[in-house]
Tab-separated table of C-alpha atoms in Angstrom:
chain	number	residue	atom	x	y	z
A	1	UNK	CA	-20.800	-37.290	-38.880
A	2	UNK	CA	-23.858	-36.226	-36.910
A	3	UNK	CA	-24.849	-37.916	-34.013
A	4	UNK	CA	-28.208	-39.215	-33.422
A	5	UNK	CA	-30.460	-36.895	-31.671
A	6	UNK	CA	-30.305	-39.370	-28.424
A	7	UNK	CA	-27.039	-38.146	-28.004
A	8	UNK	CA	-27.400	-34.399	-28.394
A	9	UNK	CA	-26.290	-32.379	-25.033
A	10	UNK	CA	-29.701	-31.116	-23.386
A	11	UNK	CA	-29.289	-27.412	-22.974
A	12	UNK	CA	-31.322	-25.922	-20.196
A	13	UNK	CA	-33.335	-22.420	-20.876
A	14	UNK	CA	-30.853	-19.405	-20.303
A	15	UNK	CA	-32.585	-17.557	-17.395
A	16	UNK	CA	-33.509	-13.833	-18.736
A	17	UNK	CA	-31.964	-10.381	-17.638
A	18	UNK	CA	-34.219	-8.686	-15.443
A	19	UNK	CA	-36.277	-5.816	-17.795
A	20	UNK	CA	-33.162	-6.423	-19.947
A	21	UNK	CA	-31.119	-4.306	-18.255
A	22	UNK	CA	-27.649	-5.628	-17.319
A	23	UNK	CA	-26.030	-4.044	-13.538
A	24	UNK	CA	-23.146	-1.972	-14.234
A	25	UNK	CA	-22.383	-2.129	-10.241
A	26	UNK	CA	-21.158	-5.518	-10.213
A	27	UNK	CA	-17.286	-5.142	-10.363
A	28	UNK	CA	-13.591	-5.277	-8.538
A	29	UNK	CA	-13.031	-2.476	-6.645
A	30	UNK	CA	-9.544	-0.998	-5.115
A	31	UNK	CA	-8.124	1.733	-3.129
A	32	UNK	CA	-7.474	3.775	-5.941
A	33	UNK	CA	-10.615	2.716	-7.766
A	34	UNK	CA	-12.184	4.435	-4.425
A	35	UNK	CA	-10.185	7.151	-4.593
A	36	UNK	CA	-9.304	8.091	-8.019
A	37	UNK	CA	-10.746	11.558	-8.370
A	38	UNK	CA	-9.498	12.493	-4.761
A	39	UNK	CA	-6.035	12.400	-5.829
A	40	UNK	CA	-6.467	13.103	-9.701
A	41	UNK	CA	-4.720	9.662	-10.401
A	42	UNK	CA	-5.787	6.813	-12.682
A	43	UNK	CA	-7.752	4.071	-11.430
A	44	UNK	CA	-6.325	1.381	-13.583
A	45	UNK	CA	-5.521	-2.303	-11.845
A	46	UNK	CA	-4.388	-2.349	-8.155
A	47	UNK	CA	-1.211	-4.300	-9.056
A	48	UNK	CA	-0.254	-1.476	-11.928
A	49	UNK	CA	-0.761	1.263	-9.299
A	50	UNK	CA	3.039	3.024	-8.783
A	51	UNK	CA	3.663	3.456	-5.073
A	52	UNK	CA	3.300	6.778	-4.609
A	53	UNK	CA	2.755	8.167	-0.803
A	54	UNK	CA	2.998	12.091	-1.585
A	55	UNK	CA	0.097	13.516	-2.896
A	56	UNK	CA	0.944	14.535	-6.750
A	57	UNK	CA	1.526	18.222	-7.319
A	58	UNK	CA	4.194	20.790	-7.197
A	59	UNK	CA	6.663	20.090	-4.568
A	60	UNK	CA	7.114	22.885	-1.790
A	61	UNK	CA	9.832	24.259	-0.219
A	62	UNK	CA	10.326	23.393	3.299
A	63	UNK	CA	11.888	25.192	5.723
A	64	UNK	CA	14.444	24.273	8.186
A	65	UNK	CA	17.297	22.106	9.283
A	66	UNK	CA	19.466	21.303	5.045
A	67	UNK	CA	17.995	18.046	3.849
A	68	UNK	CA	20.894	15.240	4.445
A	69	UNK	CA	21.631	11.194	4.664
A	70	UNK	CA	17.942	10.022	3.763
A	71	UNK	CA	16.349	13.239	4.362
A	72	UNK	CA	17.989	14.075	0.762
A	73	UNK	CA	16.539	11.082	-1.084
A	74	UNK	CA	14.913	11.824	-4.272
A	75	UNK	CA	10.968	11.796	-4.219
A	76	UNK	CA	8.133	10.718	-5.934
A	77	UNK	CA	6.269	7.729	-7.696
A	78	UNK	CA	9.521	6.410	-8.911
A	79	UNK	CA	11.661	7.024	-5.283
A	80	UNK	CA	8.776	5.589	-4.084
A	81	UNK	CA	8.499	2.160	-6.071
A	82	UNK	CA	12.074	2.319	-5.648
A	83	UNK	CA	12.178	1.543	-1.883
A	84	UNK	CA	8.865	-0.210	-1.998
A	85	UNK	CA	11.070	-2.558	-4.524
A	86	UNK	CA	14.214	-3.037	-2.289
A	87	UNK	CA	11.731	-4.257	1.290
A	88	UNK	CA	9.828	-6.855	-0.976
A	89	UNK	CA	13.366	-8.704	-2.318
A	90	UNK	CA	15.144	-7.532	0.878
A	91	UNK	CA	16.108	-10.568	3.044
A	92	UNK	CA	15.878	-8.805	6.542
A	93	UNK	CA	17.324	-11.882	8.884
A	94	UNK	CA	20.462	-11.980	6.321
A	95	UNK	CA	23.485	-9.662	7.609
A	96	UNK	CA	25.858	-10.065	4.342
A	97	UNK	CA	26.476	-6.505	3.655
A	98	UNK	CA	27.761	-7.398	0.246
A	99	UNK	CA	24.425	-8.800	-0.934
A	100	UNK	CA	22.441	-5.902	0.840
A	101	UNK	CA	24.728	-3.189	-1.378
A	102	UNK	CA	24.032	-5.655	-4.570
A	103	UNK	CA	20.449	-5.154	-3.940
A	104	UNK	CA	19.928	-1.487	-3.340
A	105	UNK	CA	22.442	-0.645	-6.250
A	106	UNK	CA	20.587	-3.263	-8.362
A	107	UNK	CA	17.353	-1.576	-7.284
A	108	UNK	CA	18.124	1.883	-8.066
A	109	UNK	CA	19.895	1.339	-11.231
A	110	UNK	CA	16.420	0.006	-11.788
A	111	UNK	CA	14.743	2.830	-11.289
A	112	UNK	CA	17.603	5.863	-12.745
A	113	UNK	CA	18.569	6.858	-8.859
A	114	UNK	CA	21.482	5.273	-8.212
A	115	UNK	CA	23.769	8.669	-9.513
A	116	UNK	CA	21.094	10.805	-8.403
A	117	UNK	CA	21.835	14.200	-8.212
A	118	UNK	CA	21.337	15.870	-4.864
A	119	UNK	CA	23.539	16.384	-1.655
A	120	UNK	CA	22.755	12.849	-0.589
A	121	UNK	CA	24.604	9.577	-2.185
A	122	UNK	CA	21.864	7.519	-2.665
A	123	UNK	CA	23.438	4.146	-2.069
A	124	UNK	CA	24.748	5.472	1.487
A	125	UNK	CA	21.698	7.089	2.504
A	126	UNK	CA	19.430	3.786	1.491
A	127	UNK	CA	21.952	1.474	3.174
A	128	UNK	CA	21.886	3.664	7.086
A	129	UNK	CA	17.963	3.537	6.407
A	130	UNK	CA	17.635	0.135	5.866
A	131	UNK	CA	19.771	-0.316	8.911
A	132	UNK	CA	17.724	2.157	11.237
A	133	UNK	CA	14.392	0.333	10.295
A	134	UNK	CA	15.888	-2.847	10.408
A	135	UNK	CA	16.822	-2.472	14.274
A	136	UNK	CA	13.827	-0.336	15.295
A	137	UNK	CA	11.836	-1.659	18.283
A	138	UNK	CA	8.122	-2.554	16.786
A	139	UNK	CA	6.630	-1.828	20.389
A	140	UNK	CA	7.256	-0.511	23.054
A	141	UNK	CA	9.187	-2.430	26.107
A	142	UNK	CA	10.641	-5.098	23.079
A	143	UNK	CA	13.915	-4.224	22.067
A	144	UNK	CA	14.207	-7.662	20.599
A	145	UNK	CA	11.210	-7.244	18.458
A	146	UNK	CA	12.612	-5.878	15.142
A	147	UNK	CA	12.118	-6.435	11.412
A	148	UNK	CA	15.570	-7.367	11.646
A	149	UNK	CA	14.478	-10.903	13.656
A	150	UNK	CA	12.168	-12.014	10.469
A	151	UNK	CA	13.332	-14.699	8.178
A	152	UNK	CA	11.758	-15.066	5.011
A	153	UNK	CA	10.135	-18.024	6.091
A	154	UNK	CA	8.158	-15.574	8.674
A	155	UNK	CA	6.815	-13.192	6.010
A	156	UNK	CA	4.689	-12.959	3.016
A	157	UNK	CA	5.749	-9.190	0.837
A	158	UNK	CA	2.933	-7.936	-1.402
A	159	UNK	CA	0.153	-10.247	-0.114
A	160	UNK	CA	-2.511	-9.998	-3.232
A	161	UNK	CA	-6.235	-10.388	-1.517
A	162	UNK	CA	-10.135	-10.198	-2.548
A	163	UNK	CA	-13.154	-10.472	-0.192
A	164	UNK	CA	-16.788	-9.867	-1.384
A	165	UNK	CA	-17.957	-6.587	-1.192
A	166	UNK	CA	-21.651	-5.411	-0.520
A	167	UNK	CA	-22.735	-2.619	-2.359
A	168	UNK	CA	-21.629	0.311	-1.061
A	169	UNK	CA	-21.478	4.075	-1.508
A	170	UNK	CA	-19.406	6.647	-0.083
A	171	UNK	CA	-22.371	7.728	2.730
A	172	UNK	CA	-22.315	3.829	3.014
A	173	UNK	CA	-18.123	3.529	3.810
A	174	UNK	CA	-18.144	6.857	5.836
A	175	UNK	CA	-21.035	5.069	8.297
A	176	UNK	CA	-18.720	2.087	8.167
A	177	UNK	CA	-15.620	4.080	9.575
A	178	UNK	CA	-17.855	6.523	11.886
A	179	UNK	CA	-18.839	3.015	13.975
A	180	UNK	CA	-15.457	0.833	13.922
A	181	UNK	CA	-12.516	3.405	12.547
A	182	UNK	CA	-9.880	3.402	15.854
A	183	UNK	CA	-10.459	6.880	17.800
A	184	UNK	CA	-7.955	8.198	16.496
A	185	UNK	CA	-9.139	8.097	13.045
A	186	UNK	CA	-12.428	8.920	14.118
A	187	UNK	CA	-12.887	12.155	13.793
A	188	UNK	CA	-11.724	13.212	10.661
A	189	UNK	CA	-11.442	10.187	8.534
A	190	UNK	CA	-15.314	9.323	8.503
A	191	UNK	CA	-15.598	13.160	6.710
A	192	UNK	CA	-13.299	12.751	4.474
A	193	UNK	CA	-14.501	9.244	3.019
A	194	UNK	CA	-18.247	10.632	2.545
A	195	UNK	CA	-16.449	13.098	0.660
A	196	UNK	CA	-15.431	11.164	-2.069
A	197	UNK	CA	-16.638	10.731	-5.640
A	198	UNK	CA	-16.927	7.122	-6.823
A	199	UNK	CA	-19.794	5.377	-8.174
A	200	UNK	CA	-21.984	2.880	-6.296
A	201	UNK	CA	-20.144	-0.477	-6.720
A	202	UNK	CA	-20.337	-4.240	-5.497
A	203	UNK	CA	-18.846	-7.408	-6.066
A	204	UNK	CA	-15.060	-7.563	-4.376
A	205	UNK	CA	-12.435	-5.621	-3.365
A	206	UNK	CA	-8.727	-6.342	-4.451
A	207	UNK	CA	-5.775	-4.986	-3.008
A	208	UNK	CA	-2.279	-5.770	-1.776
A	209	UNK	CA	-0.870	-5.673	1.388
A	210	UNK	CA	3.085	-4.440	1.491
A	211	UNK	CA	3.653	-7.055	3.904
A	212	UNK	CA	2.470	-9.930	6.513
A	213	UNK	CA	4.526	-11.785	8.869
A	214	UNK	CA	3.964	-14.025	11.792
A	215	UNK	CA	5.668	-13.364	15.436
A	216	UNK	CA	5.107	-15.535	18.619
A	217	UNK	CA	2.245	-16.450	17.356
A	218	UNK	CA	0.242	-13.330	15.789
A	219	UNK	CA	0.052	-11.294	12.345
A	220	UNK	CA	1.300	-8.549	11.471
A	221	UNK	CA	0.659	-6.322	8.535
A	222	UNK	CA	2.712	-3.418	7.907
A	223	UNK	CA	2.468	-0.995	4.668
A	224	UNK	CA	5.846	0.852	3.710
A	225	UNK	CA	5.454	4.543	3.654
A	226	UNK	CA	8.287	7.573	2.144
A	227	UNK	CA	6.024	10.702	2.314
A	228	UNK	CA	8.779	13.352	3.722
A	229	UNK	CA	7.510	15.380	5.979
A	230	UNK	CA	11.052	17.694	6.907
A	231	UNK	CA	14.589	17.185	7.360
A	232	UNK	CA	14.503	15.731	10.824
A	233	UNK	CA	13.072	13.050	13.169
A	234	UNK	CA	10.933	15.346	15.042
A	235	UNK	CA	8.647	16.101	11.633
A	236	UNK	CA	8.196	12.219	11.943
A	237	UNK	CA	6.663	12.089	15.745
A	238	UNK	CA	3.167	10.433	15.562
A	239	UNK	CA	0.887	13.796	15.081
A	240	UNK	CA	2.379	14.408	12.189
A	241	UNK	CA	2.348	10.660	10.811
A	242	UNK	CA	-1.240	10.667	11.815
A	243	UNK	CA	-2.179	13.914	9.804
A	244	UNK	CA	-0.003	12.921	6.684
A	245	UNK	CA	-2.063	9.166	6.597
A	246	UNK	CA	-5.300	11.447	6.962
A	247	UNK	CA	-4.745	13.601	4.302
A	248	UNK	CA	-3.806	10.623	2.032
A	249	UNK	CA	-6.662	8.479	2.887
């Protein structure tokens, strides 16, 4: 059967490339699309990317106070995942210590850690720091505010996002940062963008944020981290978080 030209679809002209030359530009970019060649890591899909917060290489020795508890956790991309893993399923609000165990051993069977060799048992050790972050204070003068006070109904883990994206390069980010980056970040971080090596790119940025949840009526957004910097809570006082976030930007 062939129906009569009347009925034929009218197809409109195709509009022509310009010159007949197709924009390789036009894409989705991500973090590690950004920042692939900075840290010698693949840029393959934001959602495939392991969660990795040490900077890959050989691991050095550090001096002072023996590792132990958490301190003595494995590390690396699959320590990493690991705990990244056990906050997205974790129910914070829920107290049953019998479900919490379930999940971390569940979670690091998962991943081959849960007879890890080390001085640390890894069940123990990811149990007292789930309970220490749990309880911590999220600013100052708030005692009550804690992770700990979030039901699941307040919080959103591994919120997938895309926004358009102008074209940018990385003299264009760096100029971006120099004007709005927080002070703090200011004076490094606007270097050490310009100093990348990615191709010009537009189109829209994907990424995924760890977490967002809602308190008295604002949004939060909080990324995990587990880079180790030493064996005690003094390598963790905010100088040295800032310079670790800088030097993994």
């Amino acid at each position: 059967y062939s129906p009569p030209r009347a009925e034929l679809p009218q197809v409109d002209a195709c509009r022509p490339f310009a010159e007949g030359i197709i924009s390789r530009d036009w894409g989705i970019a991500s973090y590690s699309l950004l920042t692939a060649r900075e840290h010698r890591m693949p840029a393959g899909p934001e959602e495939k990317v392991i969660k990795q917060d040490e900077p890959p290489g050989p691991e050095q020795a550090l001096e002072g106070k023996k590792a132990e508890d958490f301190f003595a956790f494995p590390r690396g991309t699959a320590a990493g995942s690991c705990i990244h893993s056990i906050f997205e399923s974790l129910d914070f609000a829920n107290r049953d210590a019998a479900a919490r165990a379930a999940l971390v051993s569940r979670c690091l069977r998962q991943y081959g850690l849960h007879e890890a060799a080390g001085p640390c048992d890894p069940v123990a050790a990811v149990h007292n720091m789930l309970e220490r972050v749990l309880s911590a204070p999220l600013l100052a003068g708030r005692p009550d505010f804690t992770l700990g006070g979030i039901t699941r109904q307040q919080r959103l883990p591994e919120l997938g996002f895309f926004y358009p994206l102008k074209k940018i390069t990385p003299e264009k980010l760096s100029a971006v940062f120099e004007k709005h980056a927080p002070d703090f970040f200011r004076q490094t971080l606007p270097q050490r963008i310009a100093g990348l090596d990615f191709r010009q790119v537009e189109g829209f940025m994907q990424g995924f944020i760890d977490l967002v949840f809602t308190h008295n009526g604002k949004y939060y957004l909080l990324d995990w981290k587990t880079n180790h910097l030493g064996n005690t809570y003094a390598d963790y006082a905010p100088a040295r978080l800032q310079a670790a976030m800088e030097d993994f930007c």
